[in-house]
mmCIF file of C-alpha atoms and ligand atoms in Angstrom:
data_model
loop_
_atom_site.group_PDB
_atom_site.id
_atom_site.type_symbol
_atom_site.label_atom_id
_atom_site.label_comp_id
_atom_site.label_asym_id
_atom_site.label_seq_id
_atom_site.Cartn_x
_atom_site.Cartn_y
_atom_site.Cartn_z
ATOM 1 C CA MET A 992 -32.647 16.042 6.723
ATOM 2 C CA VAL A 993 -34.476 18.360 8.539
ATOM 3 C CA ALA A 994 -35.583 16.264 11.730
ATOM 4 C CA GLU A 995 -32.479 14.015 11.923
ATOM 5 C CA GLN A 996 -30.010 16.486 11.098
ATOM 6 C CA LEU A 997 -31.314 19.435 12.112
ATOM 7 C CA GLU A 998 -33.986 19.749 15.018
ATOM 8 C CA ALA A 999 -31.861 16.520 16.537
ATOM 9 C CA ARG A 1000 -29.325 19.021 16.757
ATOM 10 C CA GLY A 1001 -30.867 22.035 18.175
ATOM 11 C CA ILE A 1002 -31.982 23.974 15.281
ATOM 12 C CA ASP A 1003 -35.346 24.978 16.394
ATOM 13 C CA ASP A 1004 -36.416 28.135 14.512
ATOM 14 C CA PRO A 1005 -39.646 27.322 12.878
ATOM 15 C CA GLU A 1006 -38.749 29.947 9.832
ATOM 16 C CA LEU A 1007 -35.840 28.524 9.662
ATOM 17 C CA LEU A 1008 -37.007 24.750 9.585
ATOM 18 C CA ARG A 1009 -39.509 25.778 7.185
ATOM 19 C CA ALA A 1010 -37.464 27.180 4.473
ATOM 20 C CA PHE A 1011 -34.834 24.110 4.818
ATOM 21 C CA ALA A 1012 -37.600 21.609 4.260
ATOM 22 C CA THR A 1013 -38.807 23.857 1.572
ATOM 23 C CA VAL A 1014 -35.758 24.492 -0.794
ATOM 24 C CA GLU A 1015 -34.659 21.886 -2.920
ATOM 25 C CA ARG A 1016 -31.307 21.187 -1.981
ATOM 26 C CA HIS A 1017 -30.940 18.831 -5.047
ATOM 27 C CA ALA A 1018 -31.626 21.556 -7.172
ATOM 28 C CA PHE A 1019 -28.359 23.445 -6.243
ATOM 29 C CA VAL A 1020 -26.103 20.527 -5.802
ATOM 30 C CA ASP A 1021 -25.613 17.752 -8.132
ATOM 31 C CA GLY A 1022 -24.587 13.823 -7.180
ATOM 32 C CA ASP A 1023 -26.467 11.186 -5.338
ATOM 33 C CA GLU A 1024 -26.545 12.176 -1.950
ATOM 34 C CA PRO A 1025 -27.359 16.134 -1.953
ATOM 35 C CA TYR A 1026 -29.164 15.746 1.619
ATOM 36 C CA GLY A 1027 -26.261 13.863 2.888
ATOM 37 C CA ASP A 1028 -25.049 14.463 6.406
ATOM 38 C CA HIS A 1029 -21.628 15.984 4.784
ATOM 39 C CA ALA A 1030 -20.342 18.548 2.897
ATOM 40 C CA LEU A 1031 -20.102 18.236 -1.138
ATOM 41 C CA PRO A 1032 -18.585 19.878 -4.172
ATOM 42 C CA VAL A 1033 -20.378 22.572 -6.074
ATOM 43 C CA GLY A 1034 -17.795 22.766 -9.027
ATOM 44 C CA SER A 1035 -14.589 25.174 -9.338
ATOM 45 C CA GLY A 1036 -12.069 23.122 -6.434
ATOM 46 C CA GLN A 1037 -15.212 24.359 -4.029
ATOM 47 C CA THR A 1038 -17.548 22.722 -1.745
ATOM 48 C CA ILE A 1039 -20.443 23.494 0.265
ATOM 49 C CA SER A 1040 -20.656 22.492 4.091
ATOM 50 C CA GLN A 1041 -23.062 20.280 5.555
ATOM 51 C CA PRO A 1042 -26.991 20.885 5.644
ATOM 52 C CA TYR A 1043 -26.416 21.898 9.700
ATOM 53 C CA VAL A 1044 -23.616 24.077 9.289
ATOM 54 C CA VAL A 1045 -25.806 26.224 6.734
ATOM 55 C CA ALA A 1046 -28.490 26.174 8.974
ATOM 56 C CA ARG A 1047 -26.073 26.785 12.097
ATOM 57 C CA MET A 1048 -24.989 29.995 10.333
ATOM 58 C CA THR A 1049 -28.165 31.084 9.283
ATOM 59 C CA GLN A 1050 -29.742 30.730 12.746
ATOM 60 C CA ILE A 1051 -26.486 33.016 14.059
ATOM 61 C CA ALA A 1052 -26.614 35.592 11.352
ATOM 62 C CA ARG A 1053 -31.001 36.173 12.233
ATOM 63 C CA PRO A 1054 -31.505 40.156 12.383
ATOM 64 C CA THR A 1055 -33.200 41.093 15.116
ATOM 65 C CA GLU A 1056 -36.179 42.343 13.641
ATOM 66 C CA GLY A 1057 -36.251 38.856 11.141
ATOM 67 C CA TRP A 1058 -35.847 37.911 7.591
ATOM 68 C CA THR A 1059 -38.436 39.271 6.148
ATOM 69 C CA ASP A 1060 -37.340 41.866 3.562
ATOM 70 C CA ALA A 1061 -33.798 42.317 5.154
ATOM 71 C CA ASN A 1062 -31.140 43.304 3.295
ATOM 72 C CA ILE A 1063 -28.570 40.727 3.564
ATOM 73 C CA LEU A 1064 -25.234 40.037 2.014
ATOM 74 C CA GLU A 1065 -23.718 36.738 1.317
ATOM 75 C CA ILE A 1066 -19.738 36.492 0.298
ATOM 76 C CA GLY A 1067 -19.316 33.059 -1.579
ATOM 77 C CA THR A 1068 -22.552 32.326 -3.855
ATOM 78 C CA GLY A 1069 -21.323 28.842 -4.596
ATOM 79 C CA SER A 1070 -24.083 26.716 -5.624
ATOM 80 C CA GLY A 1071 -26.601 28.943 -4.813
ATOM 81 C CA TYR A 1072 -28.194 26.977 -1.943
ATOM 82 C CA GLN A 1073 -27.654 29.252 1.407
ATOM 83 C CA ALA A 1074 -28.765 32.397 -0.619
ATOM 84 C CA ALA A 1075 -31.596 30.492 -1.707
ATOM 85 C CA ILE A 1076 -32.549 29.484 1.997
ATOM 86 C CA LEU A 1077 -32.571 33.528 2.618
ATOM 87 C CA ALA A 1078 -34.522 34.817 0.007
ATOM 88 C CA GLU A 1079 -36.969 31.512 1.077
ATOM 89 C CA MET A 1080 -37.422 33.462 4.193
ATOM 90 C CA GLY A 1081 -37.899 36.512 2.703
ATOM 91 C CA ALA A 1082 -34.832 38.568 2.877
ATOM 92 C CA LYS A 1083 -33.099 40.524 -0.013
ATOM 93 C CA VAL A 1084 -29.969 38.892 -0.872
ATOM 94 C CA THR A 1085 -26.866 40.256 -2.255
ATOM 95 C CA SER A 1086 -24.330 37.077 -3.370
ATOM 96 C CA ILE A 1087 -20.628 37.445 -4.593
ATOM 97 C CA GLU A 1088 -18.641 34.772 -6.022
ATOM 98 C CA ARG A 1089 -15.298 34.886 -7.170
ATOM 99 C CA HIS A 1090 -15.590 31.943 -9.334
ATOM 100 C CA GLU A 1091 -17.635 33.201 -12.936
ATOM 101 C CA GLY A 1092 -18.443 29.732 -13.886
ATOM 102 C CA LEU A 1093 -19.970 29.399 -10.210
ATOM 103 C CA ALA A 1094 -21.663 32.762 -10.012
ATOM 104 C CA ALA A 1095 -23.615 32.047 -14.112
ATOM 105 C CA SER A 1096 -24.697 28.533 -12.532
ATOM 106 C CA ALA A 1097 -25.712 29.609 -9.294
ATOM 107 C CA ARG A 1098 -27.747 32.307 -11.155
ATOM 108 C CA THR A 1099 -29.484 29.687 -13.156
ATOM 109 C CA ARG A 1100 -30.451 27.372 -10.746
ATOM 110 C CA LEU A 1101 -31.970 30.292 -8.328
ATOM 111 C CA ARG A 1102 -34.047 31.362 -11.090
ATOM 112 C CA TYR A 1103 -35.339 28.194 -11.677
ATOM 113 C CA ALA A 1104 -36.277 27.634 -8.475
ATOM 114 C CA GLY A 1105 -38.085 30.750 -8.570
ATOM 115 C CA TYR A 1106 -36.000 33.182 -6.352
ATOM 116 C CA ALA A 1107 -35.799 36.718 -7.924
ATOM 117 C CA ASN A 1108 -34.900 38.187 -4.667
ATOM 118 C CA VAL A 1109 -31.457 37.489 -5.163
ATOM 119 C CA GLU A 1110 -28.871 39.363 -7.087
ATOM 120 C CA VAL A 1111 -25.137 36.883 -7.580
ATOM 121 C CA HIS A 1112 -22.420 39.636 -8.554
ATOM 122 C CA VAL A 1113 -18.742 38.165 -9.587
ATOM 123 C CA GLY A 1114 -16.166 39.716 -7.794
ATOM 124 C CA ASP A 1115 -13.681 39.957 -4.679
ATOM 125 C CA GLY A 1116 -16.363 39.936 -1.727
ATOM 126 C CA THR A 1117 -13.554 40.738 0.976
ATOM 127 C CA ALA A 1118 -14.125 44.357 -0.625
ATOM 128 C CA GLY A 1119 -18.233 43.729 0.127
ATOM 129 C CA TRP A 1120 -20.277 45.345 -2.407
ATOM 130 C CA ALA A 1121 -20.840 49.101 -0.715
ATOM 131 C CA GLY A 1122 -23.716 49.641 -3.628
ATOM 132 C CA ALA A 1123 -26.541 47.966 -1.704
ATOM 133 C CA GLY A 1124 -25.448 48.287 1.830
ATOM 134 C CA PRO A 1125 -25.499 48.295 4.766
ATOM 135 C CA TYR A 1126 -26.720 45.260 5.671
ATOM 136 C CA ARG A 1127 -28.931 44.082 8.499
ATOM 137 C CA SER A 1128 -26.642 41.034 7.717
ATOM 138 C CA ILE A 1129 -23.706 39.457 5.939
ATOM 139 C CA LEU A 1130 -22.627 36.118 5.534
ATOM 140 C CA VAL A 1131 -19.298 34.743 4.440
ATOM 141 C CA THR A 1132 -19.038 31.406 3.813
ATOM 142 C CA ALA A 1133 -15.472 30.755 3.324
ATOM 143 C CA GLY A 1134 -12.795 31.282 5.694
ATOM 144 C CA GLY A 1135 -10.143 34.108 6.476
ATOM 145 C CA PRO A 1136 -7.598 35.356 8.912
ATOM 146 C CA SER A 1137 -9.796 38.048 10.178
ATOM 147 C CA VAL A 1138 -12.905 39.811 9.413
ATOM 148 C CA PRO A 1139 -12.294 42.549 6.322
ATOM 149 C CA GLN A 1140 -12.596 45.707 7.354
ATOM 150 C CA PRO A 1141 -15.154 46.534 4.294
ATOM 151 C CA LEU A 1142 -17.689 44.240 5.065
ATOM 152 C CA LEU A 1143 -17.594 45.846 8.892
ATOM 153 C CA GLU A 1144 -18.183 49.620 7.163
ATOM 154 C CA GLN A 1145 -21.159 48.087 5.431
ATOM 155 C CA LEU A 1146 -22.605 46.501 8.167
ATOM 156 C CA HIS A 1147 -25.862 48.135 9.607
ATOM 157 C CA ARG A 1148 -25.024 50.512 12.304
ATOM 158 C CA SER A 1149 -27.163 49.682 14.701
ATOM 159 C CA GLY A 1150 -27.559 45.700 15.334
ATOM 160 C CA GLY A 1151 -25.675 44.468 12.235
ATOM 161 C CA ARG A 1152 -24.447 40.979 12.666
ATOM 162 C CA LEU A 1153 -21.852 39.200 10.324
ATOM 163 C CA VAL A 1154 -21.217 35.559 10.617
ATOM 164 C CA MET A 1155 -17.595 33.917 9.118
ATOM 165 C CA PRO A 1156 -15.341 31.098 9.934
ATOM 166 C CA VAL A 1157 -12.035 33.447 10.806
ATOM 167 C CA GLY A 1158 -9.182 30.876 11.678
ATOM 168 C CA SER A 1159 -6.343 29.558 9.265
ATOM 169 C CA ARG A 1160 -6.534 27.597 6.287
ATOM 170 C CA GLU A 1161 -7.223 24.513 7.580
ATOM 171 C CA HIS A 1162 -9.488 25.235 10.529
ATOM 172 C CA GLN A 1163 -11.818 28.175 11.756
ATOM 173 C CA PHE A 1164 -13.976 29.046 14.345
ATOM 174 C CA LEU A 1165 -17.607 30.311 13.127
ATOM 175 C CA THR A 1166 -17.477 33.696 14.222
ATOM 176 C CA LEU A 1167 -20.503 36.655 15.266
ATOM 177 C CA VAL A 1168 -19.491 39.505 15.206
ATOM 178 C CA GLU A 1169 -22.011 42.184 16.177
ATOM 179 C CA ARG A 1170 -21.904 46.228 15.238
ATOM 180 C CA ASP A 1171 -23.811 48.608 17.635
ATOM 181 C CA GLY A 1172 -22.269 52.504 15.794
ATOM 182 C CA ASP A 1173 -18.266 52.455 16.105
ATOM 183 C CA ASP A 1174 -18.860 49.562 18.106
ATOM 184 C CA VAL A 1175 -17.933 46.277 17.792
ATOM 185 C CA ARG A 1176 -18.005 42.841 19.616
ATOM 186 C CA SER A 1177 -16.961 39.900 18.276
ATOM 187 C CA THR A 1178 -17.874 36.452 19.880
ATOM 188 C CA GLU A 1179 -16.174 32.744 18.662
ATOM 189 C CA LEU A 1180 -18.493 30.048 18.552
ATOM 190 C CA GLU A 1181 -17.639 26.485 17.261
ATOM 191 C CA PRO A 1182 -14.910 25.189 15.350
ATOM 192 C CA VAL A 1183 -15.422 24.496 11.443
ATOM 193 C CA VAL A 1184 -13.363 23.985 7.952
ATOM 194 C CA PHE A 1185 -14.330 26.091 5.412
ATOM 195 C CA VAL A 1186 -12.445 26.370 1.934
ATOM 196 C CA PRO A 1187 -10.473 29.824 1.794
ATOM 197 C CA LEU A 1188 -11.798 33.101 1.262
ATOM 198 C CA ILE A 1189 -9.583 34.165 -1.455
ATOM 199 C CA GLY A 1190 -9.262 38.054 -1.871
ATOM 200 C CA GLN A 1191 -7.505 41.960 -1.261
ATOM 201 C CA TYR A 1192 -8.929 40.983 2.726
ATOM 202 C CA GLY A 1193 -8.235 37.550 2.764
ATOM 203 C CA LEU A 1194 -5.667 34.954 1.440
ATOM 204 C CA VAL A 1195 -3.971 34.410 -1.476
ATOM 205 C CA GLU A 1196 -4.739 31.742 -3.721
ATOM 206 C CA GLU A 1197 -2.585 28.635 -3.695
ATOM 207 C CA ARG A 1198 -0.627 27.631 -6.464
ATOM 208 C CA GLU A 1199 0.495 24.152 -7.360
ATOM 209 C CA VAL A 1200 3.985 23.584 -7.294
HETATM 210 N N1 LIG B 2560 -22.481 29.507 0.377
HETATM 211 C C1 LIG B 2560 -22.483 28.215 -0.913
HETATM 212 C C2 LIG B 2560 -21.147 27.225 -0.732
HETATM 213 C C3 LIG B 2560 -19.828 28.081 -0.601
HETATM 214 S S1 LIG B 2560 -18.383 27.552 -0.829
HETATM 215 C C4 LIG B 2560 -23.154 27.590 -1.092
HETATM 216 O O1 LIG B 2560 -24.652 27.665 -0.501
HETATM 217 O O2 LIG B 2560 -23.094 26.353 -1.772
HETATM 218 C C5 LIG B 2560 -17.403 28.950 -0.607
HETATM 219 C C6 LIG B 2560 -17.087 29.946 -2.027
HETATM 220 O O3 LIG B 2560 -16.926 31.184 -1.657
HETATM 221 C C7 LIG B 2560 -16.688 29.419 -3.316
HETATM 222 O O4 LIG B 2560 -17.327 29.283 -4.142
HETATM 223 C C8 LIG B 2560 -15.705 30.463 -3.507
HETATM 224 O O5 LIG B 2560 -14.952 30.300 -4.870
HETATM 225 C C9 LIG B 2560 -16.046 31.678 -3.211
HETATM 226 N N2 LIG B 2560 -15.405 32.631 -2.597
HETATM 227 C C10 LIG B 2560 -13.886 32.591 -1.820
HETATM 228 N N3 LIG B 2560 -13.193 33.613 -1.532
HETATM 229 C C11 LIG B 2560 -14.141 34.663 -2.239
HETATM 230 C C12 LIG B 2560 -14.469 36.040 -2.807
HETATM 231 N N4 LIG B 2560 -12.719 37.034 -2.046
HETATM 232 N N5 LIG B 2560 -15.316 36.808 -2.837
HETATM 233 C C13 LIG B 2560 -16.091 35.870 -3.510
HETATM 234 N N6 LIG B 2560 -16.433 34.785 -3.357
HETATM 235 C C14 LIG B 2560 -15.638 33.979 -2.689
#
């Protein structure tokens, strides 16, 4: 997976490659092909992105000072895999998940895999988690129409980085936001498809008719 899916596509940060080689993806996602080059279901109708997209997002979010002891916020815990990658690199991770069942399962998997540096909370992550901020980096792993204002406010004033899929329900662009004081600069990167970010500053839940 590391050689064929990550290195071959230009992921070259040794620290990141080491984390992907270390974290056991099969401890977080079930099924026959946990290392497959595709998105996978994680339960409650949600999916985790293919390994390359997780790596790419992590690469973009990298704090200027590096990951060690960096205070990081993740929105959308899902399986806990992305959080494990961040913790493996030495970050202190706060992760928010709106589905209680997913949060509980991710907590168990993270504890079992030995990652004590991750706190999983149940709630609407579009409001962020002010209590543990400000954050060096924020990774939003679900797609929404715009970056929720509370997340911008919880981003570190000098050089905070946020990465999020921004766009419609069907397709988004991975977007990098860099904060410098009250200045916020946004850069649109490649097209992606993520599950919707549901919440006060995101999308409304679609009801089946
Ligand atoms: N990062 C995850 C994959 C996330 S899938 C992993 O490594 O497995 C996106 C997740 O975001 C889903 O679990 C979904 O329930 C969650 N989500 C969507 N909107 C949310 C919100 N407002 N707050 C918290 N979690 C949310």
